[in-house]
Amino acid sequence: MAKRIQFSRHGGPEVLEYLDYQPAAPGPHEVRVQNQAIGLNFIDIYYRGGVYPPPALPSGLGTEGAGIVEAVGEGVSQFQVGDRVAYATGPLGAYSELHVLPASKLVKLPEAISFEQAAAVMLKGLTVQYLLRQTYALKGGETILFHAAAGGVGSFACQWAKALGVKLIGTVSSPEKAARAMEQGAWATIDYSHENVVQRVQELTDGQKCPVVYDGVGKDTWETSLDCVAPRGLLVSFGNASGAVTGVNLGILAQKGSLFVTRPSLAGYADTPERLQAMADELFAMITSGRLKVEISSRHALKDAAQAQTALAARQTTGSTILLP
């Protein structure tokens, strides 16, 4: 028997249950991981609340963690019992002492990266890797716009952009968040609570605007983002924190300068074990070199997952939050 968090109905933190359960034996091409640390992400709250429906109820929760291979199923050759591993893309059920998942979702974790670091960085760090290194392959010298620069993904983006020699303009909602983004490596910030984002981007770029804009906010920033993209530039709409972008008239792309738009996802880039491991290897190298620092602001026992989610939803955290079995 093992412990896990599950929910049988959608709702607030009160629907999370800390229960005994019988972990399944790994099937063909599956691995069972003994979690040492578990990542906490806003998407977990969306699943709990029903914004993203799980495959079935009752359901486990969480898609990110790090631990030790405890058992392997038939046909698994790339991992063996005792290997240090990490994962970021599900399936649901990471909020548990033991988690069974496809071997294709795992990466090998080098000794230089701790389990806690891996659980704190995998989802956000791999997201920044594909955004800055693949969706628009930054070479250095560009001036870019990144929304929510003081958030979990944004903080890593600030650091990675600086390491690449890229000038990142980050949007924030307060002086405190502006200070945080600058500490993380942003070149400039725009406080959208009292500054006009488009006007400030024009000023900061001498009227040139940005070759690429990264927007994880969605509906509320869509028009603003388009107006910050340089002619023939790219808008990367990678999230919908304020709601999904709908009803788009493609003609607006022509009107605003023959713009490009993409809606990528981590799963769309880490779609083979080889690509996933290569992305993780670059992420781990950024950490071991000191160019990317992983800040763990709070640690909670697995049984206190509801309390941890409450703090995350209330924006009371900075850096990453992890759960410990």
C-alpha positions as a Python dict, from the first residue, in 0.01 Angstrom:
ca = {
    (1, 'M'): (0, 0, 0),
    (2, 'A'): (102, 361, -55),
    (3, 'K'): (-37, 708, 5),
    (4, 'R'): (-169, 946, -258),
    (5, 'I'): (-385, 1252, -311),
    (6, 'Q'): (-701, 1197, -514),
    (7, 'F'): (-1031, 1372, -579),
    (8, 'S'): (-1373, 1221, -652),
    (9, 'R'): (-1549, 1545, -748),
    (10, 'H'): (-1448, 1886, -878),
    (11, 'G'): (-1424, 2182, -645),
    (12, 'G'): (-1194, 2371, -411),
    (13, 'P'): (-904, 2239, -206),
    (14, 'E'): (-1149, 2062, 23),
    (15, 'V'): (-1212, 1791, -242),
    (16, 'L'): (-854, 1662, -213),
    (17, 'E'): (-828, 1338, -16),
    (18, 'Y'): (-513, 1181, 132),
    (19, 'L'): (-571, 807, 105),
    (20, 'D'): (-413, 465, 107),
    (21, 'Y'): (-419, 297, -233),
    (22, 'Q'): (-274, -8, -403),
    (23, 'P'): (-29, 100, -676),
    (24, 'A'): (-60, -97, -995),
    (25, 'A'): (225, -312, -1121),
    (26, 'P'): (391, -153, -1423),
    (27, 'G'): (253, -288, -1748),
    (28, 'P'): (441, -328, -2076),
    (29, 'H'): (666, -26, -2144),
    (30, 'E'): (578, 124, -1805),
    (31, 'V'): (785, 213, -1500),
    (32, 'R'): (690, 254, -1134),
    (33, 'V'): (868, 544, -966),
    (34, 'Q'): (914, 595, -594),
    (35, 'N'): (870, 971, -576),
    (36, 'Q'): (1122, 1170, -374),
    (37, 'A'): (978, 1512, -465),
    (38, 'I'): (668, 1626, -653),
    (39, 'G'): (608, 1946, -849),
    (40, 'L'): (312, 2175, -776),
    (41, 'N'): (171, 2368, -1072),
    (42, 'F'): (-128, 2588, -1147),
    (43, 'I'): (-256, 2335, -1401),
    (44, 'D'): (-315, 2098, -1107),
    (45, 'I'): (-575, 2343, -976),
    (46, 'Y'): (-742, 2349, -1319),
    (47, 'Y'): (-778, 1970, -1310),
    (48, 'R'): (-909, 1976, -954),
    (49, 'G'): (-1165, 2244, -1042),
    (50, 'G'): (-1278, 2083, -1367),
    (51, 'V'): (-1139, 2341, -1611),
    (52, 'Y'): (-945, 2048, -1757),
    (53, 'P'): (-1143, 1727, -1702),
    (54, 'P'): (-942, 1420, -1597),
    (55, 'P'): (-996, 1092, -1787),
    (56, 'A'): (-1216, 961, -1504),
    (57, 'L'): (-1314, 1018, -1141),
    (58, 'P'): (-1186, 946, -885),
    (59, 'S'): (-854, 1072, -1019),
    (60, 'G'): (-501, 1125, -905),
    (61, 'L'): (-343, 1466, -950),
    (62, 'G'): (-15, 1615, -1066),
    (63, 'T'): (209, 1548, -1365),
    (64, 'E'): (559, 1637, -1241),
    (65, 'G'): (800, 1465, -1008),
    (66, 'A'): (1136, 1303, -951),
    (67, 'G'): (1239, 981, -783),
    (68, 'I'): (1388, 636, -811),
    (69, 'V'): (1278, 355, -1041),
    (70, 'E'): (1121, 92, -818),
    (71, 'A'): (992, -154, -1082),
    (72, 'V'): (989, -187, -1462),
    (73, 'G'): (742, -353, -1694),
    (74, 'E'): (798, -581, -1988),
    (75, 'G'): (983, -425, -2280),
    (76, 'V'): (1153, -149, -2080),
    (77, 'S'): (1522, -145, -2162),
    (78, 'Q'): (1628, 216, -2113),
    (79, 'F'): (1561, 220, -1736),
    (80, 'Q'): (1635, -22, -1455),
    (81, 'V'): (1553, -48, -1087),
    (82, 'G'): (1752, 211, -890),
    (83, 'D'): (1781, 469, -1169),
    (84, 'R'): (1729, 835, -1078),
    (85, 'V'): (1455, 978, -1302),
    (86, 'A'): (1229, 1280, -1347),
    (87, 'Y'): (912, 1353, -1543),
    (88, 'A'): (688, 1647, -1631),
    (89, 'T'): (414, 1550, -1872),
    (90, 'G'): (194, 1306, -1687),
    (91, 'P'): (-15, 1102, -1673),
    (92, 'L'): (-206, 1236, -1373),
    (93, 'G'): (-110, 1082, -1041),
    (94, 'A'): (221, 1240, -942),
    (95, 'Y'): (79, 1344, -602),
    (96, 'S'): (166, 1000, -465),
    (97, 'E'): (439, 796, -302),
    (98, 'L'): (447, 559, -601),
    (99, 'H'): (354, 652, -957),
    (100, 'V'): (324, 429, -1263),
    (101, 'L'): (384, 599, -1598),
    (102, 'P'): (507, 519, -1949),
    (103, 'A'): (885, 488, -1977),
    (104, 'S'): (862, 734, -2267),
    (105, 'K'): (765, 1011, -2021),
    (106, 'L'): (1078, 971, -1806),
    (107, 'V'): (1424, 1126, -1835),
    (108, 'K'): (1741, 1017, -1665),
    (109, 'L'): (1840, 1252, -1386),
    (110, 'P'): (2212, 1325, -1342),
    (111, 'E'): (2363, 1306, -994),
    (112, 'A'): (2438, 1680, -1006),
    (113, 'I'): (2064, 1762, -1003),
    (114, 'S'): (1876, 1690, -679),
    (115, 'F'): (1531, 1533, -673),
    (116, 'E'): (1392, 1856, -528),
    (117, 'Q'): (1550, 2067, -803),
    (118, 'A'): (1412, 1837, -1072),
    (119, 'A'): (1059, 1839, -929),
    (120, 'A'): (1071, 2219, -910),
    (121, 'V'): (1204, 2282, -1258),
    (122, 'M'): (1097, 2011, -1505),
    (123, 'L'): (764, 2149, -1628),
    (124, 'K'): (854, 2518, -1619),
    (125, 'G'): (1212, 2469, -1737),
    (126, 'L'): (1122, 2243, -2029),
    (127, 'T'): (854, 2496, -2128),
    (128, 'V'): (1115, 2772, -2142),
    (129, 'Q'): (1351, 2542, -2334),
    (130, 'Y'): (1107, 2483, -2616),
    (131, 'L'): (987, 2845, -2621),
    (132, 'L'): (1329, 3010, -2639),
    (133, 'R'): (1528, 2738, -2812),
    (134, 'Q'): (1278, 2581, -3053),
    (135, 'T'): (953, 2771, -3114),
    (136, 'Y'): (1162, 3080, -3187),
    (137, 'A'): (1530, 2989, -3171),
    (138, 'L'): (1687, 3295, -3008),
    (139, 'K'): (2043, 3358, -3115),
    (140, 'G'): (2133, 3655, -2894),
    (141, 'G'): (2092, 4028, -2947),
    (142, 'E'): (1713, 4017, -2990),
    (143, 'T'): (1474, 4227, -2782),
    (144, 'I'): (1170, 4020, -2686),
    (145, 'L'): (852, 4063, -2482),
    (146, 'F'): (753, 3804, -2221),
    (147, 'H'): (427, 3839, -2029),
    (148, 'A'): (407, 3756, -1656),
    (149, 'A'): (783, 3776, -1624),
    (150, 'A'): (784, 3735, -1246),
    (151, 'G'): (585, 3410, -1251),
    (152, 'G'): (718, 3057, -1243),
    (153, 'V'): (782, 3021, -1617),
    (154, 'G'): (867, 3389, -1655),
    (155, 'S'): (1141, 3379, -1392),
    (156, 'F'): (1318, 3096, -1572),
    (157, 'A'): (1267, 3277, -1905),
    (158, 'C'): (1437, 3589, -1765),
    (159, 'Q'): (1741, 3388, -1659),
    (160, 'W'): (1766, 3186, -1980),
    (161, 'A'): (1723, 3492, -2203),
    (162, 'K'): (2000, 3674, -2019),
    (163, 'A'): (2228, 3373, -2057),
    (164, 'L'): (2162, 3383, -2432),
    (165, 'G'): (2240, 3754, -2457),
    (166, 'V'): (1877, 3843, -2525),
    (167, 'K'): (1709, 4160, -2395),
    (168, 'L'): (1387, 4045, -2229),
    (169, 'I'): (1114, 4300, -2160),
    (170, 'G'): (884, 4154, -1898),
    (171, 'T'): (531, 4260, -1813),
    (172, 'V'): (445, 4260, -1440),
    (173, 'S'): (162, 4381, -1216),
    (174, 'S'): (346, 4551, -929),
    (175, 'P'): (675, 4717, -833),
    (176, 'E'): (763, 4410, -625),
    (177, 'K'): (719, 4182, -926),
    (178, 'A'): (917, 4424, -1142),
    (179, 'A'): (1204, 4403, -895),
    (180, 'R'): (1186, 4024, -897),
    (181, 'A'): (1191, 4005, -1278),
    (182, 'M'): (1496, 4234, -1289),
    (183, 'E'): (1672, 4020, -1028),
    (184, 'Q'): (1604, 3716, -1247),
    (185, 'G'): (1764, 3878, -1551),
    (186, 'A'): (1501, 4085, -1730),
    (187, 'W'): (1645, 4377, -1930),
    (188, 'A'): (1340, 4597, -1864),
    (189, 'T'): (993, 4565, -1714),
    (190, 'I'): (654, 4718, -1785),
    (191, 'D'): (401, 4745, -1503),
    (192, 'Y'): (74, 4703, -1688),
    (193, 'S'): (-125, 4824, -1385),
    (194, 'H'): (-31, 5180, -1475),
    (195, 'E'): (183, 5171, -1791),
    (196, 'N'): (73, 5133, -2152),
    (197, 'V'): (246, 4814, -2268),
    (198, 'V'): (239, 4888, -2641),
    (199, 'Q'): (366, 5243, -2593),
    (200, 'R'): (649, 5129, -2364),
    (201, 'V'): (753, 4855, -2605),
    (202, 'Q'): (770, 5114, -2883),
    (203, 'E'): (988, 5336, -2663),
    (204, 'L'): (1217, 5055, -2547),
    (205, 'T'): (1273, 4927, -2902),
    (206, 'D'): (1303, 5267, -3075),
    (207, 'G'): (982, 5195, -3262),
    (208, 'Q'): (1097, 4858, -3396),
    (209, 'K'): (879, 4641, -3169),
    (210, 'C'): (974, 4277, -3100),
    (211, 'P'): (1051, 3992, -3341),
    (212, 'V'): (881, 3754, -3097),
    (213, 'V'): (629, 3798, -2815),
    (214, 'Y'): (566, 3518, -2563),
    (215, 'D'): (214, 3525, -2419),
    (216, 'G'): (102, 3276, -2155),
    (217, 'V'): (-185, 3497, -2037),
    (218, 'G'): (-424, 3449, -2330),
    (219, 'K'): (-749, 3638, -2382),
    (220, 'D'): (-667, 3954, -2183),
    (221, 'T'): (-335, 4024, -2358),
    (222, 'W'): (-406, 3898, -2712),
    (223, 'E'): (-458, 4238, -2878),
    (224, 'T'): (-175, 4398, -2683),
    (225, 'S'): (61, 4120, -2783),
    (226, 'L'): (-24, 4155, -3152),
    (227, 'D'): (51, 4527, -3132),
    (228, 'C'): (398, 4455, -2988),
    (229, 'V'): (509, 4220, -3266),
    (230, 'A'): (734, 4360, -3538),
    (231, 'P'): (627, 4316, -3903),
    (232, 'R'): (658, 3949, -4006),
    (233, 'G'): (730, 3864, -3642),
    (234, 'L'): (589, 3582, -3432),
    (235, 'L'): (336, 3578, -3148),
    (236, 'V'): (379, 3267, -2934),
    (237, 'S'): (52, 3212, -2746),
    (238, 'F'): (147, 2930, -2509),
    (239, 'G'): (-107, 2962, -2226),
    (240, 'N'): (-448, 3089, -2123),
    (241, 'A'): (-422, 3209, -1764),
    (242, 'S'): (-693, 3470, -1833),
    (243, 'G'): (-900, 3248, -2060),
    (244, 'A'): (-864, 3102, -2408),
    (245, 'V'): (-819, 3316, -2717),
    (246, 'T'): (-1125, 3258, -2938),
    (247, 'G'): (-1292, 3409, -3242),
    (248, 'V'): (-969, 3514, -3409),
    (249, 'N'): (-1002, 3691, -3742),
    (250, 'L'): (-693, 3590, -3942),
    (251, 'G'): (-719, 3912, -4139),
    (252, 'I'): (-588, 4100, -3835),
    (253, 'L'): (-251, 3934, -3890),
    (254, 'A'): (-227, 4094, -4232),
    (255, 'Q'): (-340, 4432, -4102),
    (256, 'K'): (-76, 4437, -3827),
    (257, 'G'): (220, 4347, -4049),
    (258, 'S'): (194, 3996, -4197),
    (259, 'L'): (237, 3843, -3855),
    (260, 'F'): (281, 3478, -3759),
    (261, 'V'): (103, 3313, -3464),
    (262, 'T'): (160, 2974, -3305),
    (263, 'R'): (-7, 2791, -3014),
    (264, 'P'): (255, 2539, -2898),
    (265, 'S'): (259, 2294, -2608),
    (266, 'L'): (528, 2104, -2423),
    (267, 'A'): (377, 1772, -2532),
    (268, 'G'): (400, 1886, -2894),
    (269, 'Y'): (775, 1940, -2867),
    (270, 'A'): (868, 1660, -2625),
    (271, 'D'): (685, 1409, -2843),
    (272, 'T'): (953, 1137, -2851),
    (273, 'P'): (1172, 999, -2572),
    (274, 'E'): (1479, 1118, -2759),
    (275, 'R'): (1356, 1476, -2794),
    (276, 'L'): (1239, 1483, -2432),
    (277, 'Q'): (1577, 1365, -2302),
    (278, 'A'): (1766, 1612, -2526),
    (279, 'M'): (1552, 1899, -2396),
    (280, 'A'): (1605, 1786, -2037),
    (281, 'D'): (1980, 1751, -2091),
    (282, 'E'): (2002, 2113, -2207),
    (283, 'L'): (1792, 2222, -1908),
    (284, 'F'): (2012, 2028, -1665),
    (285, 'A'): (2326, 2174, -1823),
    (286, 'M'): (2189, 2525, -1766),
    (287, 'I'): (2142, 2441, -1398),
    (288, 'T'): (2477, 2272, -1339),
    (289, 'S'): (2658, 2560, -1511),
    (290, 'G'): (2493, 2807, -1273),
    (291, 'R'): (2320, 3001, -1549),
    (292, 'L'): (1977, 2885, -1431),
    (293, 'K'): (1903, 2893, -1059),
    (294, 'V'): (1616, 2691, -915),
    (295, 'E'): (1445, 2871, -628),
    (296, 'I'): (1227, 2651, -408),
    (297, 'S'): (1021, 2890, -199),
    (298, 'S'): (817, 2639, -6),
    (299, 'R'): (803, 2270, 72),
    (300, 'H'): (490, 2091, 193),
    (301, 'A'): (424, 1736, 302),
    (302, 'L'): (220, 1544, 46),
    (303, 'K'): (-70, 1523, 292),
    (304, 'D'): (-83, 1905, 295),
    (305, 'A'): (-136, 1939, -81),
    (306, 'A'): (-462, 2133, -29),
    (307, 'Q'): (-281, 2391, 183),
    (308, 'A'): (-7, 2421, -79),
    (309, 'Q'): (-259, 2472, -360),
    (310, 'T'): (-440, 2738, -157),
    (311, 'A'): (-117, 2935, -117),
    (312, 'L'): (-38, 2900, -490),
    (313, 'A'): (-385, 3015, -596),
    (314, 'A'): (-361, 3316, -365),
    (315, 'R'): (-30, 3419, -530),
    (316, 'Q'): (141, 3390, -192),
    (317, 'T'): (440, 3204, -335),
    (318, 'T'): (745, 3300, -538),
    (319, 'G'): (971, 3052, -709),
    (320, 'S'): (864, 2688, -707),
    (321, 'T'): (663, 2490, -455),
    (322, 'I'): (718, 2117, -409),
    (323, 'L'): (547, 1837, -221),
    (324, 'L'): (744, 1578, -26),
    (325, 'P'): (603, 1224, 20),
}
